[in-house]
PDB file of C-alpha atoms in Angstrom:
ATOM      1  CA  MET A   1      70.049 119.627  88.752  1.00 92.00           C
ATOM      2  CA  LEU A   2      68.952 121.372  91.749  1.00 92.00           C
ATOM      3  CA  ILE A   3      68.764 118.289  93.291  1.00 95.00           C
ATOM      4  CA  VAL A   4      72.269 116.768  92.652  1.00 95.00           C
ATOM      5  CA  SER A   5      73.687 120.400  93.264  1.00 93.00           C
ATOM      6  CA  GLU A   6      72.256 121.148  96.989  1.00 93.00           C
ATOM      7  CA  LEU A   7      73.333 117.103  97.791  1.00 94.00           C
ATOM      8  CA  TRP A   8      76.494 117.821  96.966  1.00 93.00           C
ATOM      9  CA  THR A   9      77.047 121.119  98.230  1.00 90.00           C
ATOM     10  CA  ASN A  10      75.336 119.141 101.690  1.00 89.00           C
ATOM     11  CA  ALA A  11      78.504 117.189 101.506  1.00 90.00           C
ATOM     12  CA  LEU A  12      80.816 119.325 100.993  1.00 89.00           C
ATOM     13  CA  LEU A  13      80.070 121.924 103.022  1.00 87.00           C
ATOM     14  CA  HIS A  14      79.825 119.761 106.530  1.00 84.00           C
ATOM     15  CA  SER A  15      81.392 116.397 105.770  1.00 87.00           C
ATOM     16  CA  GLY A  16      84.915 117.565 106.484  1.00 84.00           C
ATOM     17  CA  THR A  17      85.989 115.255 103.738  1.00 85.00           C
ATOM     18  CA  SER A  18      88.370 115.677 100.641  1.00 83.00           C
ATOM     19  CA  GLU A  19      86.376 112.849  98.674  1.00 93.00           C
ATOM     20  CA  ILE A  20      82.233 112.928  97.637  1.00 95.00           C
ATOM     21  CA  THR A  21      81.231 110.659  95.028  1.00 96.00           C
ATOM     22  CA  LEU A  22      77.838 111.359  92.646  1.00 97.00           C
ATOM     23  CA  SER A  23      75.751 108.095  91.172  1.00 97.00           C
ATOM     24  CA  ILE A  24      72.768 108.527  89.511  1.00 97.00           C
ATOM     25  CA  LYS A  25      71.142 105.502  87.782  1.00 97.00           C
ATOM     26  CA  VAL A  26      67.978 104.326  86.421  1.00 96.00           C
ATOM     27  CA  GLN A  27      65.563 101.807  87.519  1.00 94.00           C
ATOM     28  CA  ASN A  28      62.270 100.444  87.933  1.00 92.00           C
ATOM     29  CA  GLY A  29      61.358 103.686  86.908  1.00 93.00           C
ATOM     30  CA  PHE A  30      62.966 105.455  88.798  1.00 95.00           C
ATOM     31  CA  LEU A  31      66.443 108.124  88.680  1.00 96.00           C
ATOM     32  CA  HIS A  32      68.346 107.285  91.827  1.00 97.00           C
ATOM     33  CA  VAL A  33      71.105 110.198  93.119  1.00 97.00           C
ATOM     34  CA  ILE A  34      73.365 108.924  95.485  1.00 97.00           C
ATOM     35  CA  VAL A  35      76.104 111.512  96.809  1.00 96.00           C
ATOM     36  CA  ASP A  36      78.546 109.942  99.082  1.00 96.00           C
ATOM     37  CA  ASP A  37      80.425 111.507 101.382  1.00 93.00           C
ATOM     38  CA  GLY A  38      81.701 108.741 103.530  1.00 90.00           C
ATOM     39  CA  MET A  39      81.522 110.614 106.906  1.00 87.00           C
ATOM     40  CA  PRO A  40      78.827 109.171 108.723  1.00 87.00           C
ATOM     41  CA  GLY A  41      76.191 111.839 109.877  1.00 78.00           C
ATOM     42  CA  PHE A  42      72.915 112.940 109.071  1.00 75.00           C
ATOM     43  CA  PRO A  43      70.942 115.958 107.881  1.00 72.00           C
ATOM     44  CA  VAL A  44      68.893 118.293 109.768  1.00 69.00           C
ATOM     45  CA  SER A  45      66.487 120.277 108.019  1.00 68.00           C
ATOM     46  CA  LYS A  46      66.558 124.194 108.771  1.00 68.00           C
ATOM     47  CA  ALA A  47      63.696 126.813 109.056  1.00 68.00           C
ATOM     48  CA  ALA A  48      65.153 129.607 107.143  1.00 63.00           C
ATOM     49  CA  ASP A  49      63.957 132.475 107.415  1.00 63.00           C
ATOM     50  CA  GLU A  50      63.841 135.496 104.680  1.00 68.00           C
ATOM     51  CA  GLU A  51      67.795 137.081 105.164  1.00 67.00           C
ATOM     52  CA  ALA A  52      68.941 133.556 105.614  1.00 56.00           C
ATOM     53  CA  LEU A  53      71.881 133.284 102.562  1.00 59.00           C
ATOM     54  CA  SER A  54      71.655 129.414 103.432  1.00 62.00           C
ATOM     55  CA  GLY A  55      69.275 126.535 104.568  1.00 61.00           C
ATOM     56  CA  ARG A  56      67.299 125.929 102.404  1.00 75.00           C
ATOM     57  CA  GLY A  57      68.683 122.903 100.598  1.00 83.00           C
ATOM     58  CA  LEU A  58      66.632 120.232 101.889  1.00 87.00           C
ATOM     59  CA  ALA A  59      63.692 122.046 101.673  1.00 88.00           C
ATOM     60  CA  LEU A  60      64.575 122.538  97.997  1.00 88.00           C
ATOM     61  CA  VAL A  61      65.339 118.653  97.764  1.00 92.00           C
ATOM     62  CA  ASP A  62      62.362 117.632  99.976  1.00 92.00           C
ATOM     63  CA  ALA A  63      59.926 119.629  97.992  1.00 93.00           C
ATOM     64  CA  LEU A  64      61.439 118.162  94.539  1.00 94.00           C
ATOM     65  CA  ALA A  65      61.340 114.955  95.868  1.00 95.00           C
ATOM     66  CA  LYS A  66      57.784 114.827  96.556  1.00 96.00           C
ATOM     67  CA  GLU A  67      56.262 117.019  93.903  1.00 95.00           C
ATOM     68  CA  HIS A  68      57.899 114.068  91.138  1.00 94.00           C
ATOM     69  CA  GLY A  69      56.639 110.901  93.260  1.00 95.00           C
ATOM     70  CA  GLY A  70      60.209 110.486  94.903  1.00 96.00           C
ATOM     71  CA  GLU A  71      61.729 110.538  98.418  1.00 96.00           C
ATOM     72  CA  TRP A  72      65.124 111.164  99.877  1.00 95.00           C
ATOM     73  CA  GLY A  73      66.712 110.310 103.330  1.00 94.00           C
ATOM     74  CA  THR A  74      70.103 108.788 104.168  1.00 94.00           C
ATOM     75  CA  THR A  75      71.216 105.506 104.151  1.00 94.00           C
ATOM     76  CA  GLU A  76      71.620 103.747 107.892  1.00 93.00           C
ATOM     77  CA  ASP A  77      75.097 104.706 108.377  1.00 93.00           C
ATOM     78  CA  GLY A  78      74.714 108.258 107.744  1.00 91.00           C
ATOM     79  CA  THR A  79      77.777 108.331 105.151  1.00 92.00           C
ATOM     80  CA  ALA A  80      75.700 108.983 101.833  1.00 94.00           C
ATOM     81  CA  THR A  81      72.038 110.998 101.066  1.00 95.00           C
ATOM     82  CA  TRP A  82      69.909 109.447  98.423  1.00 96.00           C
ATOM     83  CA  CYS A  83      67.025 110.691  96.278  1.00 96.00           C
ATOM     84  CA  THR A  84      64.354 109.884  93.937  1.00 96.00           C
ATOM     85  CA  LEU A  85      62.648 111.139  91.388  1.00 96.00           C
ATOM     86  CA  ALA A  86      59.434 109.323  88.958  1.00 96.00           C
ATOM     87  CA  LEU A  87      60.118 109.192  85.796  1.00 94.00           C
ATOM     88  CA  PRO A  88      57.603 109.822  83.583  1.00 88.00           C
ATOM     89  CA  GLN A  89      55.764 106.657  82.221  1.00 82.00           C
ATOM     90  CA  GLU A  90      56.024 106.274  78.214  1.00 69.00           C
ATOM     91  CA  THR A  91      52.853 106.423  76.628  1.00 50.00           C
ATOM     92  CA  ALA A  92      51.739 104.319  73.363  1.00 48.00           C
ATOM     93  CA  SER A  93      51.074 106.210  70.100  1.00 52.00           C
TER      94      SER A  93
END
């Protein structure tokens, strides 16, 4: 939920568009999250000091994705930001 919230908020605050699409699917053992705002541009992770009210979202997305065997990025045209997370493998009883 935190990753969805961060990607959605970035699209809402920085794209200037009024239409944002969220896609979530499970495929090949991964959860795929895609937030598409249709506006070309690439997110930039910034260093935020401890007093800053914003600027930590992409660092959180990066840390959570890595912690869960995934990654994040932006589509080639810059209109969507995505994240993948490895799903826990089921164990046989």
